[in-house]
């Protein structure tokens, strides 16, 4: 009996972990459809290509420029 209880507990724990992992994954991959930076809606065609997009096209371009600049400064 104890063995079955332990097994059940293990299954329960595993299920909980799998569920939590799935939830974490889902919240990590799904975009809100709203730009994180300017809070304007992200272009639907962008979301179709990249469902995890957190920035609209303009803000992504700006962030990319900013990133490049940081890299250059870092090398100095
Ligand atoms: Zn934006």
Tab-separated table of N, CA and C and ligand atoms in Angstrom:
chain	number	residue	atom	x	y	z
A	1	UNK	N	0.828	-1.216	0.000
A	1	UNK	CA	0.000	0.000	0.000
A	1	UNK	C	0.855	1.256	0.000
A	2	UNK	N	1.898	1.224	0.856
A	2	UNK	CA	2.771	2.391	0.952
A	2	UNK	C	3.446	2.695	-0.380
A	3	UNK	N	3.783	1.610	-1.089
A	3	UNK	CA	4.444	1.779	-2.376
A	3	UNK	C	3.534	2.483	-3.363
A	4	UNK	N	2.260	2.086	-3.342
A	4	UNK	CA	1.279	2.697	-4.256
A	4	UNK	C	1.080	4.166	-3.896
A	5	UNK	N	1.016	4.421	-2.606
A	5	UNK	CA	0.862	5.807	-2.162
A	5	UNK	C	2.027	6.662	-2.646
A	6	UNK	N	3.225	6.107	-2.479
A	6	UNK	CA	4.428	6.837	-2.897
A	6	UNK	C	4.405	7.072	-4.398
A	7	UNK	N	3.967	6.060	-5.142
A	7	UNK	CA	3.900	6.165	-6.600
A	7	UNK	C	2.877	7.223	-6.998
A	8	UNK	N	1.744	7.186	-6.334
A	8	UNK	CA	0.696	8.174	-6.617
A	8	UNK	C	1.203	9.584	-6.361
A	9	UNK	N	1.921	9.721	-5.271
A	9	UNK	CA	2.447	11.022	-4.908
A	9	UNK	C	3.427	11.524	-5.968
A	10	UNK	N	4.239	10.560	-6.444
A	10	UNK	CA	5.223	10.902	-7.481
A	10	UNK	C	4.525	11.373	-8.748
A	11	UNK	N	3.481	10.635	-9.127
A	11	UNK	CA	2.729	10.978	-10.340
A	11	UNK	C	2.108	12.358	-10.177
A	12	UNK	N	1.552	12.586	-8.991
A	12	UNK	CA	0.913	13.871	-8.715
A	12	UNK	C	1.926	15.015	-8.834
A	13	UNK	N	3.078	14.779	-8.227
A	13	UNK	CA	4.125	15.792	-8.247
A	13	UNK	C	4.592	16.052	-9.673
A	14	UNK	N	4.727	14.969	-10.432
A	14	UNK	CA	5.189	15.092	-11.809
A	14	UNK	C	4.166	15.873	-12.626
A	15	UNK	N	2.894	15.550	-12.423
A	15	UNK	CA	1.830	16.226	-13.156
A	15	UNK	C	1.833	17.719	-12.855
A	16	UNK	N	2.010	18.030	-11.574
A	16	UNK	CA	2.045	19.438	-11.161
A	16	UNK	C	3.213	20.175	-11.814
A	17	UNK	N	4.351	19.502	-11.817
A	17	UNK	CA	5.537	20.115	-12.415
A	17	UNK	C	5.349	20.333	-13.910
A	18	UNK	N	4.784	19.310	-14.575
A	18	UNK	CA	4.569	19.405	-16.021
A	18	UNK	C	3.594	20.534	-16.324
A	19	UNK	N	2.569	20.651	-15.485
A	19	UNK	CA	1.556	21.689	-15.662
A	19	UNK	C	2.183	23.068	-15.493
A	20	UNK	N	2.971	23.212	-14.435
A	20	UNK	CA	3.631	24.494	-14.184
A	20	UNK	C	4.578	24.857	-15.318
A	21	UNK	N	5.304	23.854	-15.811
A	21	UNK	CA	6.249	24.089	-16.903
A	21	UNK	C	5.501	24.533	-18.153
A	22	UNK	N	4.359	23.872	-18.398
A	22	UNK	CA	3.561	24.211	-19.579
A	22	UNK	C	3.019	25.638	-19.463
A	23	UNK	N	2.581	25.997	-18.282
A	23	UNK	CA	2.055	27.347	-18.058
A	23	UNK	C	3.158	28.385	-18.238
A	24	UNK	N	4.319	28.086	-17.691
A	24	UNK	CA	5.443	29.013	-17.801
A	24	UNK	C	5.841	29.182	-19.255
A	25	UNK	N	5.843	28.051	-19.968
A	25	UNK	CA	6.203	28.087	-21.383
A	25	UNK	C	5.197	28.928	-22.157
A	26	UNK	N	3.929	28.715	-21.845
A	26	UNK	CA	2.886	29.412	-22.586
A	26	UNK	C	2.984	30.923	-22.381
A	27	UNK	N	3.192	31.332	-21.129
A	27	UNK	CA	3.260	32.764	-20.868
A	27	UNK	C	4.533	33.352	-21.461
A	28	UNK	N	5.546	32.493	-21.649
A	28	UNK	CA	6.804	32.983	-22.205
A	28	UNK	C	6.717	33.152	-23.712
A	29	UNK	N	5.914	32.323	-24.368
A	29	UNK	CA	5.899	32.365	-25.824
A	29	UNK	C	4.780	33.230	-26.392
A	30	UNK	N	3.663	33.355	-25.667
A	30	UNK	CA	2.552	34.071	-26.278
A	30	UNK	C	2.715	35.574	-26.105
A	31	UNK	N	2.584	36.273	-27.197
A	31	UNK	CA	2.674	37.724	-27.164
A	31	UNK	C	1.318	38.294	-26.762
A	32	UNK	N	1.333	39.444	-26.136
A	32	UNK	CA	0.076	40.090	-25.756
A	32	UNK	C	-0.548	40.765	-26.964
A	33	UNK	N	0.251	40.942	-28.038
A	33	UNK	CA	-0.232	41.643	-29.216
A	33	UNK	C	-0.086	43.145	-29.072
A	34	UNK	N	0.440	43.550	-27.907
A	34	UNK	CA	0.653	44.972	-27.633
A	34	UNK	C	2.152	45.199	-27.487
A	35	UNK	N	2.649	46.245	-28.116
A	35	UNK	CA	4.077	46.540	-28.034
A	35	UNK	C	4.458	46.874	-26.597
A	36	UNK	N	5.537	46.248	-26.133
A	36	UNK	CA	6.015	46.419	-24.769
A	36	UNK	C	6.517	47.852	-24.552
A	37	UNK	N	6.972	48.467	-25.633
A	37	UNK	CA	7.614	49.776	-25.521
A	37	UNK	C	6.631	50.937	-25.713
A	38	UNK	N	5.900	50.942	-26.831
A	38	UNK	CA	5.025	52.084	-27.127
A	38	UNK	C	3.556	51.770	-26.861
A	39	UNK	N	3.242	50.533	-26.469
A	39	UNK	CA	1.892	50.051	-26.127
A	39	UNK	C	0.893	50.167	-27.283
A	40	UNK	N	1.394	50.309	-28.503
A	40	UNK	CA	0.511	50.265	-29.669
A	40	UNK	C	0.383	48.811	-30.108
A	41	UNK	N	-0.719	48.464	-30.789
A	41	UNK	CA	-0.865	47.075	-31.238
A	41	UNK	C	0.263	46.685	-32.193
A	42	UNK	N	0.773	45.469	-32.008
A	42	UNK	CA	1.816	44.960	-32.901
A	42	UNK	C	1.153	44.537	-34.202
A	43	UNK	N	1.807	44.801	-35.313
A	43	UNK	CA	1.272	44.463	-36.632
A	43	UNK	C	0.873	42.992	-36.681
A	44	UNK	N	-0.350	42.673	-37.111
A	44	UNK	CA	-0.802	41.261	-37.160
A	44	UNK	C	0.111	40.383	-37.994
A	45	UNK	N	0.641	40.932	-39.075
A	45	UNK	CA	1.521	40.117	-39.929
A	45	UNK	C	2.819	39.780	-39.207
A	46	UNK	N	3.248	40.686	-38.311
A	46	UNK	CA	4.440	40.426	-37.497
A	46	UNK	C	4.182	39.288	-36.514
A	47	UNK	N	2.995	39.309	-35.914
A	47	UNK	CA	2.633	38.269	-34.944
A	47	UNK	C	2.470	36.914	-35.622
A	48	UNK	N	2.054	36.967	-36.884
A	48	UNK	CA	1.884	35.717	-37.616
A	48	UNK	C	3.250	35.071	-37.848
A	49	UNK	N	4.223	35.895	-38.188
A	49	UNK	CA	5.584	35.393	-38.440
A	49	UNK	C	6.261	35.031	-37.126
A	50	UNK	N	6.071	35.898	-36.111
A	50	UNK	CA	6.728	35.700	-34.818
A	50	UNK	C	5.715	35.905	-33.694
A	51	UNK	N	5.044	34.803	-33.268
A	51	UNK	CA	3.989	34.916	-32.258
A	51	UNK	C	4.498	35.388	-30.899
A	52	UNK	N	5.807	35.376	-30.704
A	52	UNK	CA	6.351	35.789	-29.412
A	52	UNK	C	6.788	37.253	-29.424
A	53	UNK	N	6.548	37.934	-30.530
A	53	UNK	CA	6.987	39.326	-30.661
A	53	UNK	C	6.442	40.178	-29.519
A	54	UNK	N	7.342	40.906	-28.871
A	54	UNK	CA	6.938	41.764	-27.755
A	54	UNK	C	7.020	43.234	-28.137
A	55	UNK	N	7.585	43.488	-29.307
A	55	UNK	CA	7.754	44.873	-29.752
A	55	UNK	C	7.186	45.031	-31.155
A	56	UNK	N	6.672	46.221	-31.469
A	56	UNK	CA	6.221	46.488	-32.829
A	56	UNK	C	7.447	46.693	-33.710
A	57	UNK	N	7.203	46.810	-34.985
A	57	UNK	CA	8.317	46.895	-35.945
A	57	UNK	C	9.217	48.093	-35.645
A	58	UNK	N	8.609	49.227	-35.394
A	58	UNK	CA	9.384	50.458	-35.148
A	58	UNK	C	10.259	50.335	-33.905
A	59	UNK	N	9.672	49.840	-32.831
A	59	UNK	CA	10.410	49.735	-31.570
A	59	UNK	C	11.506	48.684	-31.672
A	60	UNK	N	11.234	47.625	-32.426
A	60	UNK	CA	12.251	46.592	-32.606
A	60	UNK	C	13.444	47.185	-33.345
A	61	UNK	N	13.175	47.979	-34.368
A	61	UNK	CA	14.241	48.623	-35.133
A	61	UNK	C	15.041	49.546	-34.222
A	62	UNK	N	14.328	50.293	-33.387
A	62	UNK	CA	14.998	51.211	-32.469
A	62	UNK	C	15.865	50.450	-31.469
A	63	UNK	N	15.305	49.346	-30.947
A	63	UNK	CA	16.037	48.552	-29.971
A	63	UNK	C	17.291	47.953	-30.600
A	64	UNK	N	17.165	47.575	-31.861
A	64	UNK	CA	18.295	46.988	-32.585
A	64	UNK	C	19.409	48.022	-32.744
A	65	UNK	N	19.039	49.237	-33.082
A	65	UNK	CA	20.022	50.322	-33.220
A	65	UNK	C	20.698	50.563	-31.878
A	66	UNK	N	19.886	50.602	-30.842
A	66	UNK	CA	20.380	50.820	-29.475
A	66	UNK	C	21.364	49.714	-29.074
A	67	UNK	N	21.015	48.477	-29.439
A	67	UNK	CA	21.834	47.319	-29.105
A	67	UNK	C	23.187	47.405	-29.823
A	68	UNK	N	23.133	47.751	-31.097
A	68	UNK	CA	24.363	47.880	-31.886
A	68	UNK	C	25.269	48.934	-31.272
A	69	UNK	N	24.648	50.056	-30.861
A	69	UNK	CA	25.398	51.156	-30.268
A	69	UNK	C	26.076	50.691	-28.976
A	70	UNK	N	25.334	49.946	-28.168
A	70	UNK	CA	25.871	49.442	-26.905
A	70	UNK	C	27.048	48.516	-27.146
A	71	UNK	N	26.912	47.665	-28.164
A	71	UNK	CA	27.993	46.733	-28.494
A	71	UNK	C	29.247	47.518	-28.882
A	72	UNK	N	29.053	48.530	-29.717
A	72	UNK	CA	30.181	49.345	-30.176
A	72	UNK	C	30.856	50.046	-28.984
A	73	UNK	N	30.028	50.607	-28.106
A	73	UNK	CA	30.564	51.309	-26.933
A	73	UNK	C	31.323	50.332	-26.035
A	74	UNK	N	30.772	49.122	-25.928
A	74	UNK	CA	31.381	48.112	-25.075
A	74	UNK	C	32.756	47.699	-25.543
A	75	UNK	N	32.965	47.797	-26.856
A	75	UNK	CA	34.245	47.361	-27.425
A	75	UNK	C	35.335	48.404	-27.239
A	76	UNK	N	34.897	49.629	-27.002
A	76	UNK	CA	35.859	50.714	-26.913
A	76	UNK	C	36.775	50.562	-25.712
B	1	LIG	ZN1	6.305	49.899	-30.378
